[in-house]
Amino acid sequence: GENVEQHPSTLSVQEGDSAVIKCTYSDSASNYFPWYKQELGKRPQLIIDIRSNVGEKKDQRIAVTLNKTAKHFSLHITETQPEDSAVYFCAANLGGSARQLTFGSGTQLTVLP
Amino acid sequence: GAGVSQSPSNKVTEKGKDVELRCDPISGHTALYWYRQSLGQGLEFLIYFQGNSAPDKSGLPSDRFSAERTGGSVSTLTIQRTQQEDSAVYLCASSLEAEQFFGPGTRLTVL
């Protein structure tokens, strides 16, 4: 069926290094790709999103890239800090749904001081 | 402004009992979603309400699960005859456009 796959499931980096999380999706009709951050015991919160009419979007230390042809998108965090430690979820609106999202399985990012 | 709220924050119940979980979305948001998050797992879609349209129930795992949304606002997720595998955090989200805003979740424990 239609799904979103996310890798890796866990990622540890040294403080100051970069972290990259990758997702692939199955439906070429998808056109909205958000990333959510969930800190331990907290609710998921949107950190950045991208639509299919652009290939890259940046917000300070966070960037997302999208390759529509290959149907994959990635989250890049530069100059990582301990407070970046959390679970990150990618999502896509499979079927081009206006609002319904399918989430990846999550990546536990640990930034080591 | 007020975000999405859920109640109760924690619920412990015995196997076989029914439970009701409540979600208050952000005022004016037309879409409301329920997800289930088992320990260390991702977000499993359960059900989606959009305005006055029939809900998308395609994610409900069994007929023991149901949800309603009254007056286009508050939603209740009901789990009948709870089982131990129902133990999880149940998250509600609402949206006006694409971005979904999540509530704090209800942690359900079935003994």
PDB file of C-alpha atoms in Angstrom, chain A residues 22-107:
ATOM      1  CA  LYS A  22      15.747  10.601   4.950  1.00  0.00           C
ATOM      2  CA  CYS A  23      12.241   9.636   3.892  1.00  0.00           C
ATOM      3  CA  THR A  24      10.792   8.075   0.772  1.00  0.00           C
ATOM      4  CA  TYR A  25       7.187   8.086  -0.295  1.00  0.00           C
ATOM      5  CA  SER A  26       5.262   5.944  -2.690  1.00  0.00           C
ATOM      6  CA  ASP A  27       2.649   8.241  -4.245  1.00  0.00           C
ATOM      7  CA  SER A  28       3.708  10.716  -6.908  1.00  0.00           C
ATOM      8  CA  ALA A  29       0.532  12.721  -6.221  1.00  0.00           C
ATOM      9  CA  SER A  30       1.905  13.773  -2.819  1.00  0.00           C
ATOM     10  CA  ASN A  31       2.726  17.474  -2.709  1.00  0.00           C
ATOM     11  CA  TYR A  32       3.123  18.412   0.962  1.00  0.00           C
ATOM     12  CA  PHE A  33       5.935  17.128   3.203  1.00  0.00           C
ATOM     13  CA  PRO A  34       6.132  18.306   6.813  1.00  0.00           C
ATOM     14  CA  TRP A  35       8.606  17.365   9.516  1.00  0.00           C
ATOM     15  CA  TYR A  36       7.567  17.100  13.155  1.00  0.00           C
ATOM     16  CA  LYS A  37       9.747  17.061  16.268  1.00  0.00           C
ATOM     17  CA  GLN A  38       8.591  15.226  19.361  1.00  0.00           C
ATOM     18  CA  GLU A  39      10.538  15.703  22.563  1.00  0.00           C
ATOM     19  CA  LEU A  40      10.245  13.070  25.244  1.00  0.00           C
ATOM     20  CA  GLY A  41       6.775  13.126  26.770  1.00  0.00           C
ATOM     21  CA  LYS A  42       5.672  16.050  24.625  1.00  0.00           C
ATOM     22  CA  ARG A  43       3.380  16.480  21.657  1.00  0.00           C
ATOM     23  CA  PRO A  44       4.708  16.478  18.063  1.00  0.00           C
ATOM     24  CA  GLN A  45       5.338  19.975  16.727  1.00  0.00           C
ATOM     25  CA  LEU A  46       5.888  21.113  13.171  1.00  0.00           C
ATOM     26  CA  ILE A  47       9.439  22.349  12.589  1.00  0.00           C
ATOM     27  CA  ILE A  48       9.536  22.790   8.825  1.00  0.00           C
ATOM     28  CA  ASP A  49       7.573  21.790   5.754  1.00  0.00           C
ATOM     29  CA  ILE A  50       8.041  21.840   2.001  1.00  0.00           C
ATOM     30  CA  ARG A  51       5.717  21.727  -0.946  1.00  0.00           C
ATOM     31  CA  SER A  52       6.406  20.055  -4.229  1.00  0.00           C
ATOM     32  CA  ASN A  53       6.885  23.280  -6.137  1.00  0.00           C
ATOM     33  CA  VAL A  54      10.271  23.888  -4.476  1.00  0.00           C
ATOM     34  CA  GLY A  55      13.349  21.715  -4.065  1.00  0.00           C
ATOM     35  CA  GLU A  56      14.777  23.113  -0.837  1.00  0.00           C
ATOM     36  CA  LYS A  57      13.719  25.193   2.126  1.00  0.00           C
ATOM     37  CA  LYS A  58      15.824  26.525   5.002  1.00  0.00           C
ATOM     38  CA  ASP A  59      15.043  27.903   8.426  1.00  0.00           C
ATOM     39  CA  GLN A  60      18.162  28.772  10.408  1.00  0.00           C
ATOM     40  CA  ARG A  61      19.915  25.466  11.222  1.00  0.00           C
ATOM     41  CA  ILE A  62      17.209  23.324   9.652  1.00  0.00           C
ATOM     42  CA  ALA A  63      16.733  22.571   5.968  1.00  0.00           C
ATOM     43  CA  VAL A  64      14.596  20.191   3.973  1.00  0.00           C
ATOM     44  CA  THR A  65      15.304  18.987   0.440  1.00  0.00           C
ATOM     45  CA  LEU A  66      12.868  17.317  -1.905  1.00  0.00           C
ATOM     46  CA  ASN A  67      13.560  15.144  -4.947  1.00  0.00           C
ATOM     47  CA  LYS A  68      10.227  14.620  -6.673  1.00  0.00           C
ATOM     48  CA  THR A  69      11.626  12.368  -9.347  1.00  0.00           C
ATOM     49  CA  ALA A  70      13.119   9.958  -6.844  1.00  0.00           C
ATOM     50  CA  LYS A  71      10.232  10.521  -4.402  1.00  0.00           C
ATOM     51  CA  HIS A  72      12.389  11.223  -1.410  1.00  0.00           C
ATOM     52  CA  PHE A  73      12.934  14.127   0.953  1.00  0.00           C
ATOM     53  CA  SER A  74      15.436  14.769   3.696  1.00  0.00           C
ATOM     54  CA  LEU A  75      15.822  16.803   6.877  1.00  0.00           C
ATOM     55  CA  HIS A  76      19.195  18.393   7.511  1.00  0.00           C
ATOM     56  CA  ILE A  77      20.137  19.829  10.899  1.00  0.00           C
ATOM     57  CA  THR A  78      23.454  21.672  11.066  1.00  0.00           C
ATOM     58  CA  GLU A  79      25.495  22.645  14.132  1.00  0.00           C
ATOM     59  CA  THR A  80      23.478  20.264  16.270  1.00  0.00           C
ATOM     60  CA  GLN A  81      22.827  21.101  19.914  1.00  0.00           C
ATOM     61  CA  PRO A  82      21.733  18.886  22.826  1.00  0.00           C
ATOM     62  CA  GLU A  83      18.254  20.415  22.653  1.00  0.00           C
ATOM     63  CA  ASP A  84      17.891  18.971  19.156  1.00  0.00           C
ATOM     64  CA  SER A  85      17.679  15.536  20.780  1.00  0.00           C
ATOM     65  CA  ALA A  86      14.164  14.245  20.057  1.00  0.00           C
ATOM     66  CA  VAL A  87      12.191  11.960  17.772  1.00  0.00           C
ATOM     67  CA  TYR A  88      11.679  13.391  14.300  1.00  0.00           C
ATOM     68  CA  PHE A  89       8.815  12.301  12.063  1.00  0.00           C
ATOM     69  CA  CYS A  90       8.467  12.954   8.359  1.00  0.00           C
ATOM     70  CA  ALA A  91       5.064  12.894   6.704  1.00  0.00           C
ATOM     71  CA  ALA A  92       3.467  13.157   3.299  1.00  0.00           C
ATOM     72  CA  ASN A  93      -0.033  13.788   2.057  1.00  0.00           C
ATOM     73  CA  LEU A  94      -0.346  10.557   0.109  1.00  0.00           C
ATOM     74  CA  GLY A  95      -2.835  10.789  -2.711  1.00  0.00           C
ATOM     75  CA  GLY A  96      -2.425  14.543  -2.708  1.00  0.00           C
ATOM     76  CA  SER A  97      -4.982  14.767   0.065  1.00  0.00           C
ATOM     77  CA  ALA A  98      -5.615  18.346   1.137  1.00  0.00           C
ATOM     78  CA  ARG A  99      -4.961  17.573   4.769  1.00  0.00           C
ATOM     79  CA  GLN A 100      -4.565  13.881   5.584  1.00  0.00           C
ATOM     80  CA  LEU A 101      -0.976  12.905   6.376  1.00  0.00           C
ATOM     81  CA  THR A 102       0.842   9.587   6.509  1.00  0.00           C
ATOM     82  CA  PHE A 103       3.761   9.607   8.949  1.00  0.00           C
ATOM     83  CA  GLY A 104       7.082   7.862   8.824  1.00  0.00           C
ATOM     84  CA  SER A 105       8.102   5.612  11.704  1.00  0.00           C
ATOM     85  CA  GLY A 106      10.313   8.228  13.337  1.00  0.00           C
ATOM     86  CA  THR A 107      14.027   8.802  13.985  1.00  0.00           C
TER      87      THR A 107
END
